[in-house]
Coordinates of C-alpha atoms in Angstrom, one line a residue:
M1 CA 141.1 15.2 -9.4
K2 CA 141.8 11.7 -10.8
A3 CA 145.0 9.9 -9.8
D4 CA 146.4 10.1 -13.4
E5 CA 145.7 13.8 -13.5
V6 CA 147.5 14.3 -10.1
L7 CA 150.5 12.4 -11.4
K8 CA 150.6 14.3 -14.6
T9 CA 150.4 17.6 -12.8
A10 CA 153.1 16.5 -10.3
V11 CA 155.5 15.5 -13.1
T12 CA 154.9 18.7 -15.1
T13 CA 155.5 20.8 -12.0
A14 CA 158.7 18.9 -11.2
V15 CA 159.9 19.4 -14.8
I16 CA 159.2 23.1 -14.6
I17 CA 161.1 23.4 -11.3
I18 CA 164.1 21.6 -12.7
I19 CA 164.2 23.6 -16.0
V20 CA 163.6 27.0 -14.3
T21 CA 166.3 26.2 -11.7
V22 CA 168.9 25.3 -14.3
L23 CA 168.1 28.3 -16.6
S24 CA 168.2 30.6 -13.6
Y25 CA 171.5 29.3 -12.4
M26 CA 172.9 29.8 -16.0
D27 CA 171.8 33.4 -15.8
I28 CA 170.7 33.3 -19.4
M29 CA 169.2 36.8 -19.3
K30 CA 172.1 38.5 -17.7
I31 CA 172.7 41.2 -20.3
W32 CA 169.1 42.3 -20.5
D33 CA 168.7 41.9 -16.8
R34 CA 171.6 44.2 -15.9
S35 CA 170.2 46.9 -18.3
M36 CA 166.8 46.7 -16.6
L37 CA 168.4 46.9 -13.2
D38 CA 170.2 50.0 -14.3
V39 CA 166.9 51.6 -15.2
M40 CA 165.4 50.7 -11.8
T41 CA 168.2 51.5 -9.5
Q42 CA 170.8 53.8 -11.2
S43 CA 169.5 57.4 -10.7
S44 CA 171.0 60.7 -9.6
S45 CA 170.6 60.9 -5.9
G46 CA 172.8 64.0 -5.4
V47 CA 176.5 64.2 -5.4
N48 CA 178.6 64.7 -2.3
P49 CA 179.6 68.5 -2.1
K50 CA 182.9 67.4 -0.5
I51 CA 184.1 65.7 -3.6
F52 CA 185.8 68.0 -6.2
I53 CA 187.3 67.2 -9.5
V54 CA 190.3 69.2 -10.8
G55 CA 190.1 68.5 -14.4
I56 CA 193.0 68.3 -16.9
D57 CA 190.6 69.9 -19.5
D58 CA 191.0 71.5 -22.8
K59 CA 191.9 74.8 -21.2
T60 CA 194.7 73.2 -19.3
L61 CA 196.0 71.3 -22.3
E62 CA 195.9 74.5 -24.4
K63 CA 198.0 76.3 -21.8
Y64 CA 200.5 73.6 -20.8
G65 CA 200.4 71.3 -23.7
M66 CA 199.9 67.6 -23.8
I67 CA 200.5 65.8 -20.4
S68 CA 203.2 63.7 -21.8
G69 CA 205.3 66.8 -22.2
W70 CA 204.9 68.1 -18.7
G71 CA 207.7 68.1 -16.3
R72 CA 207.0 66.7 -12.8
E73 CA 207.5 70.1 -11.4
L74 CA 204.1 71.2 -12.7
S75 CA 202.4 68.3 -10.8
G76 CA 204.4 69.3 -7.7
K77 CA 203.2 72.9 -8.0
L78 CA 199.6 71.7 -8.3
V79 CA 200.0 69.7 -5.0
E80 CA 201.6 72.7 -3.3
K81 CA 198.8 75.0 -4.6
L82 CA 196.1 72.8 -3.3
N83 CA 197.7 72.6 0.1
E84 CA 198.8 76.3 0.3
N85 CA 196.5 77.2 3.1
P86 CA 197.3 75.2 6.3
G87 CA 194.2 74.3 8.2
T88 CA 191.9 74.5 5.1
E89 CA 193.7 72.0 2.8
P90 CA 191.9 69.0 1.3
A91 CA 191.6 65.8 3.4
V92 CA 192.8 63.7 0.4
I93 CA 194.1 64.5 -3.0
G94 CA 193.8 61.6 -5.5
L95 CA 196.0 61.8 -8.6
D96 CA 194.4 59.8 -11.3
I97 CA 197.6 59.9 -13.4
I98 CA 200.2 57.1 -13.8
Y99 CA 203.7 58.4 -12.7
S100 CA 205.4 55.1 -13.4
E101 CA 208.7 56.3 -14.9
N102 CA 211.3 58.9 -14.0
A103 CA 211.1 62.0 -16.2
D104 CA 213.8 64.4 -15.1
K105 CA 215.6 63.9 -11.8
E106 CA 215.1 67.4 -10.5
G107 CA 211.4 67.5 -11.3
D108 CA 210.9 64.0 -10.0
I109 CA 212.4 64.9 -6.6
Y110 CA 210.5 68.2 -6.5
F111 CA 207.2 66.4 -7.1
A112 CA 208.0 63.7 -4.5
K113 CA 209.0 66.3 -1.9
A114 CA 205.8 68.2 -2.5
C115 CA 203.8 65.0 -1.9
E116 CA 205.9 64.3 1.3
N117 CA 205.1 67.7 2.6
A118 CA 201.4 67.4 1.8
G119 CA 201.0 64.0 3.4
N120 CA 197.5 63.6 1.9
I121 CA 198.3 62.2 -1.6
V122 CA 197.0 59.0 -3.1
A123 CA 198.6 58.2 -6.5
A124 CA 197.4 55.8 -9.2
S125 CA 198.9 52.4 -10.1
N126 CA 197.8 50.1 -12.9
L127 CA 197.4 46.3 -12.8
V128 CA 198.9 44.4 -15.7
F129 CA 197.2 41.0 -16.3
K130 CA 198.7 37.9 -17.7
E131 CA 197.9 37.1 -21.3
Q132 CA 198.6 33.4 -20.8
P133 CA 198.2 31.2 -17.7
Q134 CA 201.3 30.9 -15.7
K135 CA 202.9 27.4 -15.5
N136 CA 205.5 25.9 -13.1
E137 CA 208.5 23.9 -14.0
A138 CA 206.5 20.7 -14.4
G139 CA 204.2 22.5 -16.9
D140 CA 201.2 22.6 -14.5
T141 CA 199.1 25.7 -14.5
I142 CA 199.7 27.8 -11.4
Y143 CA 196.4 28.8 -9.7
N144 CA 196.1 32.6 -9.8
P145 CA 192.6 33.8 -8.9
Y146 CA 193.2 37.3 -10.2
N147 CA 195.5 36.6 -13.1
V148 CA 197.6 39.7 -12.2
D149 CA 201.1 39.7 -13.6
Y150 CA 202.4 42.8 -11.9
S151 CA 201.4 46.3 -10.7
L152 CA 202.7 49.4 -12.6
K153 CA 203.4 51.7 -9.6
P154 CA 204.6 55.3 -9.3
Y155 CA 208.4 55.8 -9.6
Q156 CA 210.4 54.9 -6.5
E157 CA 211.0 58.4 -5.1
L158 CA 207.3 59.2 -5.3
S159 CA 206.1 55.8 -4.0
E160 CA 207.9 56.5 -0.6
Y161 CA 205.6 59.4 0.2
V162 CA 202.2 58.5 -1.3
D163 CA 199.6 55.8 -0.9
T164 CA 198.9 54.0 -4.1
G165 CA 195.9 52.2 -5.5
F166 CA 195.1 50.6 -8.8
V167 CA 192.8 52.4 -11.2
N168 CA 191.8 49.5 -13.4
T169 CA 188.1 49.6 -14.5
V170 CA 185.8 46.6 -14.3
I171 CA 183.8 46.5 -17.5
D172 CA 180.8 44.2 -17.8
S173 CA 180.1 42.0 -20.8
D174 CA 177.7 44.6 -22.2
G175 CA 180.4 47.3 -22.1
Y176 CA 179.0 49.3 -19.1
V177 CA 180.7 49.9 -15.8
R178 CA 178.7 49.0 -12.7
Q179 CA 181.2 47.0 -10.7
A180 CA 184.6 47.6 -9.1
M181 CA 187.3 45.8 -7.1
T182 CA 188.4 46.5 -3.6
D183 CA 191.8 44.7 -3.5
T184 CA 193.9 42.1 -5.2
L185 CA 197.2 40.3 -5.1
A186 CA 200.1 41.6 -7.1
D187 CA 203.9 41.2 -6.7
G188 CA 203.2 39.0 -3.8
E189 CA 201.4 41.6 -1.7
E190 CA 197.8 42.7 -1.3
I191 CA 197.1 46.0 -2.9
Y192 CA 193.9 48.1 -2.7
S193 CA 192.0 50.1 -5.3
F194 CA 192.6 53.8 -5.9
D195 CA 189.0 54.5 -4.7
Y196 CA 189.3 52.5 -1.6
Q197 CA 192.6 54.1 -0.6
I198 CA 191.1 57.5 -1.0
Y199 CA 188.0 56.5 1.0
K200 CA 190.2 55.0 3.7
K201 CA 192.4 58.1 3.9
Y202 CA 189.4 60.4 4.1
Q203 CA 187.8 58.4 6.9
E204 CA 191.1 58.5 8.8
A205 CA 191.2 62.3 8.4
R206 CA 187.7 62.5 9.9
G207 CA 188.6 60.2 12.7
E208 CA 186.3 57.4 11.4
E209 CA 186.9 53.8 10.5
A210 CA 186.9 52.7 6.9
E211 CA 185.0 49.5 6.2
L212 CA 185.6 47.1 3.3
P213 CA 182.3 46.5 1.5
K214 CA 181.0 42.9 1.0
T215 CA 182.5 41.4 -2.1
Y216 CA 182.0 38.3 -4.2
G217 CA 183.9 36.1 -6.6
R218 CA 187.7 35.6 -6.9
G219 CA 188.3 39.2 -7.9
N220 CA 186.8 40.8 -4.7
L221 CA 184.1 42.4 -6.8
F222 CA 181.2 44.5 -5.8
Y223 CA 178.4 46.5 -7.5
F224 CA 178.0 50.2 -6.8
S225 CA 175.2 52.8 -7.2
Y226 CA 176.1 55.9 -9.1
S227 CA 175.2 59.2 -7.3
G228 CA 175.5 61.5 -10.3
K229 CA 175.5 61.5 -14.1
P230 CA 178.3 62.9 -16.2
G231 CA 179.0 66.5 -15.2
A232 CA 177.3 66.2 -11.9
Y233 CA 180.3 66.8 -9.7
T234 CA 182.0 70.2 -9.3
V235 CA 184.8 70.4 -11.9
I236 CA 187.5 73.0 -11.7
S237 CA 190.1 73.4 -14.4
M238 CA 193.7 72.6 -13.3
A239 CA 194.8 75.8 -15.1
D240 CA 192.5 77.9 -12.9
V241 CA 194.0 76.3 -9.8
L242 CA 197.5 77.0 -10.9
D243 CA 196.7 80.5 -12.0
D244 CA 195.1 81.4 -8.6
T245 CA 191.8 81.9 -10.3
V246 CA 190.3 79.7 -7.7
D247 CA 190.5 80.2 -3.9
T248 CA 191.8 76.8 -2.8
R249 CA 190.2 77.2 0.6
I250 CA 187.0 75.8 -1.0
F251 CA 188.7 72.4 -0.9
D252 CA 188.8 72.5 2.9
D253 CA 188.4 68.9 4.4
S254 CA 187.3 67.6 1.0
I255 CA 188.4 65.0 -1.5
V256 CA 190.1 66.4 -4.6
L257 CA 190.5 64.1 -7.6
V258 CA 192.9 65.2 -10.3
G259 CA 192.3 63.5 -13.7
S260 CA 191.7 63.7 -17.4
Y261 CA 188.7 65.8 -18.4
A262 CA 189.2 66.2 -22.1
V263 CA 187.9 64.0 -24.9
G264 CA 191.4 63.8 -26.5
M265 CA 192.9 62.1 -23.5
Q266 CA 190.7 59.0 -24.1
D267 CA 189.9 58.3 -20.5
S268 CA 186.2 57.6 -20.5
I269 CA 183.8 54.8 -19.7
K270 CA 180.2 53.9 -20.4
P271 CA 178.4 54.4 -17.0
A272 CA 175.4 52.3 -16.0
I273 CA 173.5 55.5 -14.9
A274 CA 173.5 57.0 -18.4
H275 CA 173.6 54.5 -21.3
D276 CA 173.6 57.1 -23.9
T277 CA 176.4 59.3 -22.5
E278 CA 180.1 58.6 -21.7
M279 CA 181.6 59.6 -18.4
Y280 CA 185.2 60.6 -17.7
G281 CA 187.2 58.0 -15.6
V282 CA 187.8 60.5 -12.8
E283 CA 184.0 61.0 -12.5
C284 CA 183.6 57.3 -12.2
H285 CA 186.1 57.3 -9.3
A286 CA 184.1 60.0 -7.6
N287 CA 181.0 57.9 -7.8
I288 CA 182.7 54.8 -6.4
I289 CA 184.2 56.8 -3.5
Q290 CA 180.8 58.3 -2.7
A291 CA 179.3 54.8 -2.8
F292 CA 181.9 53.7 -0.2
L293 CA 181.0 56.7 2.0
E294 CA 177.3 56.1 1.8
G295 CA 177.3 52.3 1.8
K296 CA 175.8 52.1 -1.6
T297 CA 177.5 48.9 -2.7
Q298 CA 175.9 45.6 -3.5
I299 CA 176.7 41.9 -4.2
P300 CA 174.7 39.3 -6.1
V301 CA 172.7 36.8 -4.0
S302 CA 173.9 33.2 -4.1
K303 CA 173.2 31.9 -7.6
G304 CA 172.4 28.4 -6.4
L305 CA 170.0 29.5 -3.6
Y306 CA 168.3 32.0 -5.9
A307 CA 168.0 29.4 -8.7
L308 CA 166.4 26.9 -6.3
L309 CA 164.0 29.5 -4.9
T310 CA 163.1 30.6 -8.4
G311 CA 162.3 27.1 -9.5
C312 CA 160.0 26.5 -6.4
V313 CA 158.2 29.8 -6.9
C314 CA 157.6 29.1 -10.6
G315 CA 156.4 25.6 -9.7
A316 CA 153.9 27.1 -7.2
F317 CA 152.8 29.7 -9.7
F318 CA 152.1 26.9 -12.2
L319 CA 150.0 25.0 -9.7
F320 CA 148.1 28.2 -8.8
A321 CA 147.6 28.9 -12.5
K322 CA 145.9 25.5 -13.2
K323 CA 143.2 26.2 -10.6
R324 CA 142.3 29.8 -11.5
N325 CA 140.3 31.3 -14.2
M326 CA 142.0 33.7 -16.6
L327 CA 140.7 36.9 -14.8
W328 CA 142.2 35.9 -11.5
L329 CA 145.3 34.6 -13.1
T330 CA 145.8 37.9 -15.0
I331 CA 145.4 39.8 -11.7
T332 CA 147.8 37.4 -10.0
L333 CA 150.3 37.7 -12.8
F334 CA 150.5 41.5 -12.6
G335 CA 150.7 41.2 -8.8
C336 CA 153.6 38.8 -9.0
I337 CA 155.5 41.0 -11.5
F338 CA 154.9 44.1 -9.3
G339 CA 155.9 42.1 -6.2
N340 CA 159.1 40.9 -7.9
I341 CA 160.1 44.4 -8.8
L342 CA 159.4 45.5 -5.2
V343 CA 161.5 42.7 -3.7
V344 CA 164.4 43.5 -6.2
K345 CA 164.3 47.1 -5.2
V346 CA 164.2 46.4 -1.4
M347 CA 167.0 43.9 -1.7
Y348 CA 169.1 46.3 -3.8
D349 CA 168.7 49.0 -1.2
N350 CA 169.9 46.5 1.4
G351 CA 173.0 45.6 -0.5
Y352 CA 171.9 42.6 -2.6
I353 CA 171.3 42.2 -6.3
L354 CA 168.5 39.9 -7.6
P355 CA 167.7 39.3 -11.3
V356 CA 164.9 41.5 -12.4
L357 CA 163.6 39.9 -15.6
F358 CA 163.9 36.2 -15.2
L359 CA 161.0 35.6 -12.8
P360 CA 158.5 37.9 -14.7
V361 CA 159.4 36.2 -18.0
V362 CA 158.8 32.8 -16.6
F363 CA 155.5 34.0 -15.0
V364 CA 154.4 35.3 -18.4
L365 CA 155.4 32.1 -20.2
I366 CA 153.4 30.1 -17.7
Y367 CA 150.5 32.5 -18.1
M368 CA 150.7 32.2 -21.9
Q369 CA 150.9 28.4 -21.6
Q370 CA 147.7 28.4 -19.6
L371 CA 146.0 30.9 -22.0
I372 CA 146.9 28.8 -25.0
Q373 CA 146.0 25.5 -23.3
G374 CA 142.7 27.1 -22.2
Y375 CA 142.0 28.2 -25.7
V376 CA 142.9 24.8 -27.2
T377 CA 140.8 23.0 -24.5
E378 CA 137.9 25.3 -25.2
R379 CA 138.2 24.7 -29.0
I380 CA 138.3 20.9 -28.4
R381 CA 135.3 21.2 -26.0
R382 CA 133.5 23.4 -28.5
R383 CA 134.2 20.9 -31.3
R384 CA 132.9 18.1 -29.1
V385 CA 129.8 20.0 -28.3
I386 CA 129.3 20.8 -32.0
N387 CA 129.7 17.2 -32.9
V388 CA 127.1 16.2 -30.3
L389 CA 124.9 19.0 -31.5
K390 CA 125.1 17.5 -35.0
Q391 CA 123.3 14.5 -33.7
Y392 CA 120.3 16.8 -32.9
V393 CA 120.2 19.2 -35.8
S394 CA 121.6 19.1 -39.4
P395 CA 125.3 19.7 -39.8
Q396 CA 124.6 22.7 -42.0
V397 CA 122.7 24.3 -39.2
V398 CA 125.4 23.5 -36.7
D399 CA 128.0 25.2 -38.9
K400 CA 125.8 28.2 -39.2
I401 CA 125.4 28.4 -35.4
S402 CA 129.1 27.9 -34.8
K403 CA 130.0 30.8 -37.1
D404 CA 127.3 33.1 -35.9
K405 CA 128.8 35.1 -33.0
N406 CA 125.5 36.7 -32.2
F407 CA 123.6 33.5 -31.8
E408 CA 122.7 32.5 -28.2
L409 CA 121.1 29.4 -27.0
M410 CA 118.8 30.7 -24.3
L411 CA 118.9 28.9 -20.9
G412 CA 115.4 28.0 -19.6
G413 CA 112.4 28.1 -21.9
E414 CA 111.0 30.5 -24.4
N415 CA 107.6 30.7 -26.1
R416 CA 108.1 30.0 -29.9
H417 CA 105.8 29.2 -32.8
V418 CA 107.1 25.9 -34.0
A419 CA 106.1 22.9 -36.2
I420 CA 106.3 19.5 -34.4
L421 CA 106.7 16.1 -36.1
F422 CA 106.2 12.7 -34.5
V423 CA 106.9 9.4 -36.3
D424 CA 107.0 5.8 -35.0
I425 CA 106.8 2.2 -36.2
R426 CA 103.4 0.7 -36.3
G427 CA 103.1 -2.5 -34.3
F428 CA 106.6 -2.3 -33.0
T429 CA 105.9 -3.7 -29.6
T430 CA 104.2 -6.8 -31.0
M431 CA 107.0 -7.2 -33.5
S432 CA 109.7 -7.0 -30.9
E433 CA 108.2 -9.8 -28.9
S434 CA 108.7 -12.3 -31.7
M435 CA 112.2 -11.2 -32.9
E436 CA 115.8 -11.4 -31.6
P437 CA 117.2 -8.3 -29.9
E438 CA 119.9 -8.0 -32.7
Q439 CA 117.1 -8.0 -35.3
I440 CA 115.2 -5.3 -33.5
V441 CA 118.3 -3.1 -33.2
E442 CA 119.0 -3.5 -37.0
I443 CA 115.4 -2.5 -37.8
L444 CA 115.6 0.5 -35.4
N445 CA 118.9 1.7 -36.9
E446 CA 117.5 1.6 -40.4
Y447 CA 114.4 3.4 -39.3
L448 CA 116.1 6.0 -37.2
S449 CA 118.7 6.7 -39.9
L450 CA 115.9 7.5 -42.4
T451 CA 113.9 9.7 -40.0
T452 CA 117.0 11.6 -38.8
E453 CA 118.3 12.2 -42.4
C454 CA 114.9 13.6 -43.4
I455 CA 114.7 15.9 -40.4
F456 CA 118.2 17.2 -41.0
K457 CA 117.6 17.6 -44.7
Y458 CA 115.0 20.2 -43.9
N459 CA 117.1 21.8 -41.1
G460 CA 114.9 20.5 -38.3
T461 CA 116.0 19.8 -34.8
L462 CA 116.1 16.2 -33.6
D463 CA 114.4 16.5 -30.2
K464 CA 114.7 12.9 -29.0
Y465 CA 114.3 9.2 -29.6
V466 CA 111.8 7.5 -27.4
G467 CA 111.9 3.8 -28.2
D468 CA 110.7 3.6 -31.8
T469 CA 109.3 7.2 -31.7
T470 CA 111.2 10.1 -33.2
M471 CA 110.3 13.7 -32.3
A472 CA 111.5 16.7 -34.3
V473 CA 111.0 20.5 -33.9
F474 CA 111.2 23.0 -36.7
N475 CA 111.9 26.7 -35.9
A476 CA 113.9 26.1 -32.7
P477 CA 116.4 26.8 -31.3
F478 CA 116.9 29.3 -34.2
D479 CA 114.5 31.0 -36.6
L480 CA 113.8 29.0 -39.7
D481 CA 112.0 30.2 -42.8
D482 CA 108.9 28.3 -44.0
Y483 CA 109.4 25.9 -41.1
I484 CA 105.8 24.4 -41.3
F485 CA 106.3 23.3 -44.9
R486 CA 109.7 22.0 -44.1
A487 CA 108.1 19.7 -41.5
V488 CA 105.6 18.5 -44.0
C489 CA 108.3 17.8 -46.6
A490 CA 110.3 15.9 -44.0
A491 CA 107.2 13.8 -43.2
W492 CA 106.6 13.1 -46.8
D493 CA 110.2 12.0 -47.4
M494 CA 110.0 9.6 -44.5
K495 CA 106.9 8.0 -46.1
Q496 CA 108.7 7.7 -49.4
G497 CA 111.7 6.1 -47.8
A498 CA 109.7 3.8 -45.7
G499 CA 108.8 1.6 -48.7
A500 CA 112.5 0.6 -49.3
I501 CA 112.9 -0.2 -45.6
A502 CA 109.7 -2.2 -45.5
Q503 CA 110.8 -4.3 -48.5
K504 CA 114.3 -4.8 -47.1
M505 CA 113.1 -5.8 -43.6
G506 CA 110.4 -8.0 -45.1
E507 CA 112.9 -9.9 -47.1
R508 CA 115.3 -10.3 -44.2
F509 CA 112.9 -11.0 -41.3
G510 CA 109.5 -11.5 -42.9
K511 CA 108.1 -8.6 -40.9
P512 CA 106.4 -5.6 -42.3
V513 CA 107.8 -2.2 -41.2
T514 CA 105.5 0.8 -41.6
F515 CA 105.3 4.3 -40.1
G516 CA 102.7 6.5 -38.7
I517 CA 103.4 10.3 -38.8
G518 CA 101.8 13.3 -37.2
V519 CA 102.5 17.0 -37.9
N520 CA 101.2 20.0 -36.0
C521 CA 102.1 23.6 -35.5
G522 CA 101.5 26.3 -32.9
N523 CA 103.1 27.9 -29.8
A524 CA 105.2 25.8 -27.5
V525 CA 107.7 26.3 -24.7
V526 CA 111.1 25.5 -26.1
G527 CA 114.4 25.4 -24.2
N528 CA 116.6 23.7 -21.7
I529 CA 114.2 21.9 -19.4
G530 CA 115.3 19.8 -16.4
C531 CA 117.4 20.5 -13.3
D532 CA 120.9 22.0 -12.5
F533 CA 122.8 18.8 -13.3
R534 CA 120.6 17.3 -16.1
M535 CA 119.0 19.3 -18.8
D536 CA 117.3 18.3 -22.0
Y537 CA 116.6 20.7 -24.9
T538 CA 113.0 20.0 -25.9
A539 CA 109.5 21.5 -26.6
I540 CA 106.5 21.1 -24.3
G541 CA 102.9 22.3 -24.5
D542 CA 99.5 21.5 -26.2
T543 CA 101.0 21.9 -29.7
V544 CA 103.4 19.0 -28.9
N545 CA 100.7 16.9 -27.3
T546 CA 98.5 17.3 -30.3
A547 CA 101.3 16.3 -32.7
A548 CA 101.9 13.2 -30.6
R549 CA 98.1 12.3 -30.7
L550 CA 98.0 12.8 -34.5
E551 CA 100.9 10.3 -34.8
N552 CA 99.1 7.8 -32.5
N553 CA 96.0 8.0 -34.7
A554 CA 97.8 7.6 -38.0
K555 CA 97.4 4.3 -39.7
P556 CA 100.4 2.4 -41.1
G557 CA 101.9 4.6 -43.9
Q558 CA 99.6 7.5 -43.1
I559 CA 100.6 11.1 -42.4
L560 CA 98.1 13.2 -40.4
I561 CA 98.4 17.0 -40.3
S562 CA 96.4 19.4 -38.3
E563 CA 94.1 22.1 -39.8
Q564 CA 96.6 24.8 -38.9
V565 CA 99.3 23.0 -40.9
Y566 CA 96.9 22.4 -43.8
E567 CA 95.9 26.1 -44.0
T568 CA 99.5 27.2 -44.1
V569 CA 100.7 24.8 -46.9
K570 CA 97.5 23.8 -48.8
D571 CA 98.6 25.5 -52.1
R572 CA 101.7 23.2 -52.2
I573 CA 100.2 19.9 -51.1
E574 CA 97.4 17.5 -51.9
A575 CA 95.4 16.4 -48.8
T576 CA 92.2 14.6 -47.9
R577 CA 90.0 16.1 -45.2
I578 CA 89.3 13.4 -42.7
G579 CA 87.2 15.7 -40.5
E580 CA 87.0 16.3 -36.8
I581 CA 88.2 13.4 -34.7
P582 CA 88.6 13.0 -31.0
L583 CA 92.2 13.0 -29.6
K584 CA 93.1 11.5 -26.3
G585 CA 93.6 14.1 -23.6
K586 CA 91.7 16.9 -25.5
N587 CA 88.1 18.0 -24.8
K588 CA 87.4 19.3 -28.3
R589 CA 87.6 17.4 -31.5
V590 CA 90.4 18.3 -33.9
C591 CA 90.0 18.7 -37.6
V592 CA 92.6 16.5 -39.3
Y593 CA 93.8 16.1 -42.9
Q594 CA 95.6 13.2 -44.5
L595 CA 98.7 14.2 -46.6
D596 CA 98.4 12.6 -50.0
N597 CA 101.2 14.3 -51.9
V598 CA 103.6 17.2 -51.9
I599 CA 103.3 19.1 -55.2
R600 CA 106.3 21.4 -54.8
K601 CA 109.0 20.5 -52.2
Q602 CA 111.0 22.9 -50.1

């Protein structure tokens, strides 16, 4: 590779690395990426049978009315009912209901006392966030990483006997829930989420230690894997529990979540596990708690590190793509995409989230760039070849070849019946000895222009120039109709045009310029002849040698044709039979005719 090509490649690779790194860091495909990650990773893995939901469903609302009209005594009775069998009570009861204000004193105390006696209650609180940044007396913005104004906790009598945790939901920019918070600061103290408090209390009941998952960002966020779709967890109507329809011993050593399970209560989210179905908030809590229990939480990898790694990988892929053909590049592309998906899945299972789409999209863009560049390069190369080919055959023929998808220029040689034409300047060697090189070149250019135009006019192939000799082949490399007569017509036009050149050169240099022409037909080996690194498209064989000998024997201004040519075109020409003459290199004499006129041209 040349130095300028190396520099160009290095600069292009550096630009790709920089652009990819910046775009990766900006996470420009975040929305689509999260949806694809959901498809890959969010699937029903089986819900924990120790997690129950006591739903405030339509049956409960029909019997007890809207929850806003309940007295706290009803909630106290539910707590007592769930704990009515000592030794088989739930390990934790999570109340996904906000009891922030006193209702009636007697009912409030009754409910608080029931929770005190139970000792296994976690109640919900709610974080209220600031609408505007908080400022100090000097007017400077006070740094608050969570922007929490205060926590709406259960009323005072109840707070003394229950653990509390905030139930706020983290909704991603696309509207789906796939993240949660572990803890935050509110009212000057650290408070934990509803789900973590339940998980922690459950672990303590089992004699095990609760572990905070890895989190990221200023909000102590983490991603979690859903275990079940909407309706996957066992749901029991609250009305059935209060009516003794259900044997509460089934809740032994379990987690019982009490929460809204009716459409009218408007407590639902869009879960990442089922984009086309809504999930009740209490079911989302169940999934998060199970994620704590099974360690199915994740955090994103470092944006900066991933962006830099992505840039380097894409730069390497670009360098690889430049050195491979499209078949291997296509195979590599699919391999890289599959490998990326595999790495993303493995990292996810180990607690880390990688973007899914960004790398494959960049790989495809690089692949398309190479494909388009290859196509354009091939078109340019093809056009260059065609332009070169036009120097050998007529432009009309080249256009026909370039449009004919079935045409193939055979490698090696093939035996074809062709017509061969040779023409050269008589006395050229002697003439060149007495003239300046510039004058010789001018004469040659005039002469070669005439012979080439005549050959192309009749769709012949210009085989080669050898000094002042021009060789043409008709009926190769493609089939040509009436090719023998075409060769004769080309020879005749050369003779006709020679007069003008002779007059012009005579006036300029005082030197006569005349042609001798020979035409023969027959079988010859035609094709690419030479070696691996240097080939020449030409014709060889006795037919070619005979045509060359005819031209050698032609007098100035004379066209000699073989008997085979004459017999083929005799009804369209006038010719004089010269008779059999000896030709150099041939044992037998050859019958030769002089072409006097072409009666009807091609």
